[in-house]
Amino acid sequence: QQDTRSEKTMLTGPLSPWSNGFQRMVDLCGRGPGDGGWGVCTIIPVGRAVGHRASDETAFYWRSARHSIEFTAGDTATEASRRQWAHDVYHAVKDKKLGTYVNYPDAELRDYPREYWGGNYRRLQELKAAYDASRTFDAPQVIDPLCPSCSMPNSDWLSALPQPQQKQTPQMLQVPMAADKGSSGKDTKSSSVL
């Protein structure tokens, strides 16, 4: 059912309930997208404990955030009407946006590395290069491994890496066949061990 929804998300600083943007958001959320669909505006307060760590202590950069907000519209007559409503609500408070929480992905982000990881992105690229340069763990909005020489784009340097050598399988040690009574009571034969 995900493809019948449109979503926009953000992390914000303090929101004033008396601001024009906040009032517009409340109005749009109260009316919903119309066009036969539904809309949900979820405003989750970010607890103070989040701010007890420095922005560079973990991958999560946005330690000063006060709210995590998600706007979702679904089951409207057209995709365009869902997207329009989600965008209208989003833009009502966009001036308060700090970044985006990576667990609420937004496929429309133009600068997703900054939006999700802020000033931590380069360090995360270094970790990705050290532990997952071949992108075993991948996603549409992935952390690109940091190019060691930075003389070529990140997407190209991976193909220039030496390919890992295949592990050699240990040779089987041949031992004489020995008859054995298996659990079925029949003779079984074993001929090799590692």
mmCIF file of C-alpha atoms in Angstrom:
data_model
loop_
_atom_site.group_PDB
_atom_site.id
_atom_site.type_symbol
_atom_site.label_atom_id
_atom_site.label_comp_id
_atom_site.label_asym_id
_atom_site.label_seq_id
_atom_site.Cartn_x
_atom_site.Cartn_y
_atom_site.Cartn_z
ATOM 1 C CA GLN A 1 0.000 0.000 0.000
ATOM 2 C CA GLN A 2 3.010 2.319 0.296
ATOM 3 C CA ASP A 3 2.699 3.352 -3.357
ATOM 4 C CA THR A 4 -0.703 4.938 -2.708
ATOM 5 C CA ARG A 5 0.840 7.387 -0.232
ATOM 6 C CA SER A 6 2.892 10.553 -0.423
ATOM 7 C CA GLU A 7 5.074 11.523 2.506
ATOM 8 C CA LYS A 8 7.316 14.393 3.521
ATOM 9 C CA THR A 9 9.330 14.495 6.728
ATOM 10 C CA MET A 10 11.579 16.871 8.629
ATOM 11 C CA LEU A 11 13.299 17.563 11.911
ATOM 12 C CA THR A 12 12.682 21.065 13.213
ATOM 13 C CA GLY A 13 13.869 23.390 15.898
ATOM 14 C CA PRO A 14 11.296 25.094 18.167
ATOM 15 C CA LEU A 15 7.897 25.767 16.572
ATOM 16 C CA SER A 16 5.797 28.746 17.600
ATOM 17 C CA PRO A 17 2.068 27.959 17.559
ATOM 18 C CA TRP A 18 1.430 31.640 16.791
ATOM 19 C CA SER A 19 3.528 31.768 13.622
ATOM 20 C CA ASN A 20 1.814 31.991 10.239
ATOM 21 C CA GLY A 21 3.579 28.839 9.037
ATOM 22 C CA PHE A 22 2.450 26.819 12.034
ATOM 23 C CA GLN A 23 -1.124 28.089 11.674
ATOM 24 C CA ARG A 24 -1.104 27.173 7.966
ATOM 25 C CA MET A 25 0.207 23.682 8.802
ATOM 26 C CA VAL A 26 -2.573 23.178 11.364
ATOM 27 C CA ASP A 27 -5.175 24.374 8.853
ATOM 28 C CA LEU A 28 -3.921 22.070 6.090
ATOM 29 C CA CYS A 29 -3.654 19.115 8.465
ATOM 30 C CA GLY A 30 -7.190 19.738 9.703
ATOM 31 C CA ARG A 31 -8.638 19.830 6.187
ATOM 32 C CA GLY A 32 -6.658 16.905 4.781
ATOM 33 C CA PRO A 33 -5.865 16.449 1.109
ATOM 34 C CA GLY A 34 -9.488 16.232 -0.034
ATOM 35 C CA ASP A 35 -10.004 14.435 -3.331
ATOM 36 C CA GLY A 36 -11.427 11.439 -1.439
ATOM 37 C CA GLY A 37 -8.199 10.724 0.436
ATOM 38 C CA TRP A 38 -6.865 11.012 3.931
ATOM 39 C CA GLY A 39 -4.004 12.924 5.523
ATOM 40 C CA VAL A 40 -2.035 12.456 8.716
ATOM 41 C CA CYS A 41 0.257 15.012 10.328
ATOM 42 C CA THR A 42 2.464 13.428 12.975
ATOM 43 C CA ILE A 43 4.441 15.754 15.227
ATOM 44 C CA ILE A 44 6.698 13.858 17.618
ATOM 45 C CA PRO A 45 8.587 15.807 20.262
ATOM 46 C CA VAL A 46 12.289 14.993 20.344
ATOM 47 C CA GLY A 47 13.177 14.393 23.975
ATOM 48 C CA ARG A 48 15.867 16.322 25.805
ATOM 49 C CA ALA A 49 17.962 13.168 26.218
ATOM 50 C CA VAL A 50 18.727 13.354 22.481
ATOM 51 C CA GLY A 51 20.563 16.608 23.111
ATOM 52 C CA HIS A 52 22.729 15.119 25.862
ATOM 53 C CA ARG A 53 25.167 13.804 23.263
ATOM 54 C CA ALA A 54 27.257 15.906 20.931
ATOM 55 C CA SER A 55 26.308 15.970 17.253
ATOM 56 C CA ASP A 56 29.452 14.062 16.304
ATOM 57 C CA GLU A 57 29.158 11.260 18.904
ATOM 58 C CA THR A 58 26.858 9.082 16.771
ATOM 59 C CA ALA A 59 25.609 9.025 13.182
ATOM 60 C CA PHE A 60 22.585 11.148 14.205
ATOM 61 C CA TYR A 61 23.680 14.751 13.765
ATOM 62 C CA TRP A 62 20.538 16.775 14.532
ATOM 63 C CA ARG A 63 20.861 16.856 18.348
ATOM 64 C CA SER A 64 19.223 20.290 18.634
ATOM 65 C CA ALA A 65 15.985 19.104 16.970
ATOM 66 C CA ARG A 66 12.796 19.654 18.929
ATOM 67 C CA HIS A 67 10.283 17.905 16.654
ATOM 68 C CA SER A 68 10.216 15.067 14.148
ATOM 69 C CA ILE A 69 7.362 15.727 11.739
ATOM 70 C CA GLU A 70 5.817 13.522 9.069
ATOM 71 C CA PHE A 71 3.054 14.503 6.656
ATOM 72 C CA THR A 72 1.333 11.587 4.890
ATOM 73 C CA ALA A 73 -1.502 11.618 2.367
ATOM 74 C CA GLY A 74 -3.120 8.554 0.886
ATOM 75 C CA ASP A 75 -5.910 7.146 -1.223
ATOM 76 C CA THR A 76 -6.628 10.353 -3.119
ATOM 77 C CA ALA A 77 -7.978 10.186 -6.648
ATOM 78 C CA THR A 78 -4.582 11.106 -8.111
ATOM 79 C CA GLU A 79 -0.953 10.908 -7.087
ATOM 80 C CA ALA A 80 -0.608 14.601 -7.920
ATOM 81 C CA SER A 81 -3.205 15.600 -5.301
ATOM 82 C CA ARG A 82 -1.459 13.478 -2.619
ATOM 83 C CA ARG A 83 1.915 14.976 -3.426
ATOM 84 C CA GLN A 84 0.555 18.514 -3.577
ATOM 85 C CA TRP A 85 -1.014 18.306 -0.134
ATOM 86 C CA ALA A 86 2.121 16.764 1.455
ATOM 87 C CA HIS A 87 4.266 19.459 -0.179
ATOM 88 C CA ASP A 88 1.941 22.273 0.893
ATOM 89 C CA VAL A 89 2.048 21.173 4.537
ATOM 90 C CA TYR A 90 5.814 20.655 4.361
ATOM 91 C CA HIS A 91 6.448 24.099 2.900
ATOM 92 C CA ALA A 92 4.268 25.753 5.563
ATOM 93 C CA VAL A 93 6.964 25.050 8.186
ATOM 94 C CA LYS A 94 10.020 24.443 6.005
ATOM 95 C CA ASP A 95 11.734 27.571 7.366
ATOM 96 C CA LYS A 96 12.048 25.736 10.725
ATOM 97 C CA LYS A 97 13.616 22.632 9.191
ATOM 98 C CA LEU A 98 17.026 21.482 10.439
ATOM 99 C CA GLY A 99 17.334 18.185 8.599
ATOM 100 C CA THR A 100 15.591 14.854 8.036
ATOM 101 C CA TYR A 101 15.529 11.709 10.176
ATOM 102 C CA VAL A 102 17.018 8.880 8.107
ATOM 103 C CA ASN A 103 14.451 6.370 9.400
ATOM 104 C CA TYR A 104 11.748 8.422 7.656
ATOM 105 C CA PRO A 105 13.308 8.415 4.181
ATOM 106 C CA ASP A 106 12.332 11.092 1.680
ATOM 107 C CA ALA A 107 13.109 10.048 -1.892
ATOM 108 C CA GLU A 108 12.786 13.654 -3.098
ATOM 109 C CA LEU A 109 15.688 15.052 -1.068
ATOM 110 C CA ARG A 110 18.251 16.665 -3.346
ATOM 111 C CA ASP A 111 21.071 16.737 -0.790
ATOM 112 C CA TYR A 112 20.227 13.686 1.294
ATOM 113 C CA PRO A 113 23.747 13.274 2.787
ATOM 114 C CA ARG A 114 23.474 16.705 4.443
ATOM 115 C CA GLU A 115 19.780 16.259 5.249
ATOM 116 C CA TYR A 116 20.256 12.907 7.036
ATOM 117 C CA TRP A 117 23.785 13.040 8.470
ATOM 118 C CA GLY A 118 24.754 16.733 8.472
ATOM 119 C CA GLY A 119 28.368 17.305 9.455
ATOM 120 C CA ASN A 120 28.874 13.595 10.219
ATOM 121 C CA TYR A 121 28.676 12.474 6.590
ATOM 122 C CA ARG A 122 32.413 12.537 5.829
ATOM 123 C CA ARG A 123 33.227 10.443 8.919
ATOM 124 C CA LEU A 124 30.473 7.998 7.932
ATOM 125 C CA GLN A 125 31.998 7.815 4.436
ATOM 126 C CA GLU A 126 35.342 6.892 6.001
ATOM 127 C CA LEU A 127 33.670 4.144 8.034
ATOM 128 C CA LYS A 128 31.814 2.904 4.958
ATOM 129 C CA ALA A 129 35.109 2.731 3.023
ATOM 130 C CA ALA A 130 36.781 0.818 5.874
ATOM 131 C CA TYR A 131 34.004 -1.700 6.536
ATOM 132 C CA ASP A 132 31.762 -1.852 3.458
ATOM 133 C CA ALA A 133 33.567 -0.356 0.464
ATOM 134 C CA SER A 134 31.934 -2.880 -1.872
ATOM 135 C CA ARG A 135 28.483 -1.752 -0.708
ATOM 136 C CA THR A 136 27.191 -5.058 0.595
ATOM 137 C CA PHE A 137 24.758 -3.005 2.659
ATOM 138 C CA ASP A 138 23.203 -0.691 0.102
ATOM 139 C CA ALA A 139 20.098 1.457 -0.240
ATOM 140 C CA PRO A 140 18.744 4.065 -2.661
ATOM 141 C CA GLN A 141 20.066 6.883 -0.452
ATOM 142 C CA VAL A 142 23.293 5.258 0.640
ATOM 143 C CA ILE A 143 26.402 6.550 2.345
ATOM 144 C CA ASP A 144 29.003 6.571 -0.425
ATOM 145 C CA PRO A 145 32.374 5.165 0.685
ATOM 146 C CA LEU A 146 34.985 7.920 0.792
ATOM 147 C CA CYS A 147 37.308 7.788 -2.201
ATOM 148 C CA PRO A 148 40.833 7.413 -0.804
ATOM 149 C CA SER A 149 42.494 9.562 -3.460
ATOM 150 C CA CYS A 150 39.434 11.691 -4.315
ATOM 151 C CA SER A 151 40.762 11.910 -7.870
ATOM 152 C CA MET A 152 37.610 10.345 -9.259
ATOM 153 C CA PRO A 153 33.928 10.447 -8.281
ATOM 154 C CA ASN A 154 32.913 8.114 -5.459
ATOM 155 C CA SER A 155 30.745 6.081 -7.811
ATOM 156 C CA ASP A 156 33.772 5.335 -10.054
ATOM 157 C CA TRP A 157 36.524 4.531 -7.579
ATOM 158 C CA LEU A 158 34.867 1.334 -6.355
ATOM 159 C CA SER A 159 35.351 -0.326 -9.734
ATOM 160 C CA ALA A 160 39.055 0.587 -9.580
ATOM 161 C CA LEU A 161 39.581 -1.317 -6.329
ATOM 162 C CA PRO A 162 41.438 -4.633 -6.543
ATOM 163 C CA GLN A 163 39.008 -7.505 -6.446
ATOM 164 C CA PRO A 164 39.251 -9.716 -3.355
ATOM 165 C CA GLN A 165 40.872 -13.064 -3.955
ATOM 166 C CA GLN A 166 38.692 -16.086 -3.538
ATOM 167 C CA LYS A 167 39.299 -18.142 -0.457
ATOM 168 C CA GLN A 168 40.867 -21.445 -1.205
ATOM 169 C CA THR A 169 38.884 -24.451 -0.171
ATOM 170 C CA PRO A 170 40.907 -26.863 1.984
ATOM 171 C CA GLN A 171 41.861 -30.058 0.245
ATOM 172 C CA MET A 172 40.038 -33.124 1.386
ATOM 173 C CA LEU A 173 42.181 -35.627 3.224
ATOM 174 C CA GLN A 174 41.635 -39.053 1.789
ATOM 175 C CA VAL A 175 41.308 -41.795 4.361
ATOM 176 C CA PRO A 176 40.500 -45.451 3.859
ATOM 177 C CA MET A 177 36.817 -46.290 3.645
ATOM 178 C CA ALA A 178 35.485 -47.635 6.897
ATOM 179 C CA ALA A 179 32.231 -49.475 7.358
ATOM 180 C CA ASP A 180 29.995 -48.045 10.031
ATOM 181 C CA LYS A 181 26.534 -48.888 11.265
ATOM 182 C CA GLY A 182 24.504 -45.713 10.868
ATOM 183 C CA SER A 183 21.341 -44.813 12.784
ATOM 184 C CA SER A 184 19.324 -46.858 10.295
ATOM 185 C CA GLY A 185 21.351 -49.964 11.163
ATOM 186 C CA LYS A 186 22.692 -50.174 7.598
ATOM 187 C CA ASP A 187 26.347 -50.095 6.673
ATOM 188 C CA THR A 188 27.517 -46.609 5.714
ATOM 189 C CA LYS A 189 30.933 -45.653 4.430
ATOM 190 C CA SER A 190 32.912 -42.501 5.033
ATOM 191 C CA SER A 191 35.872 -41.722 2.838
ATOM 192 C CA SER A 192 37.198 -38.270 3.630
ATOM 193 C CA VAL A 193 37.484 -35.622 6.304
ATOM 194 C CA LEU A 194 38.655 -32.037 6.307
#
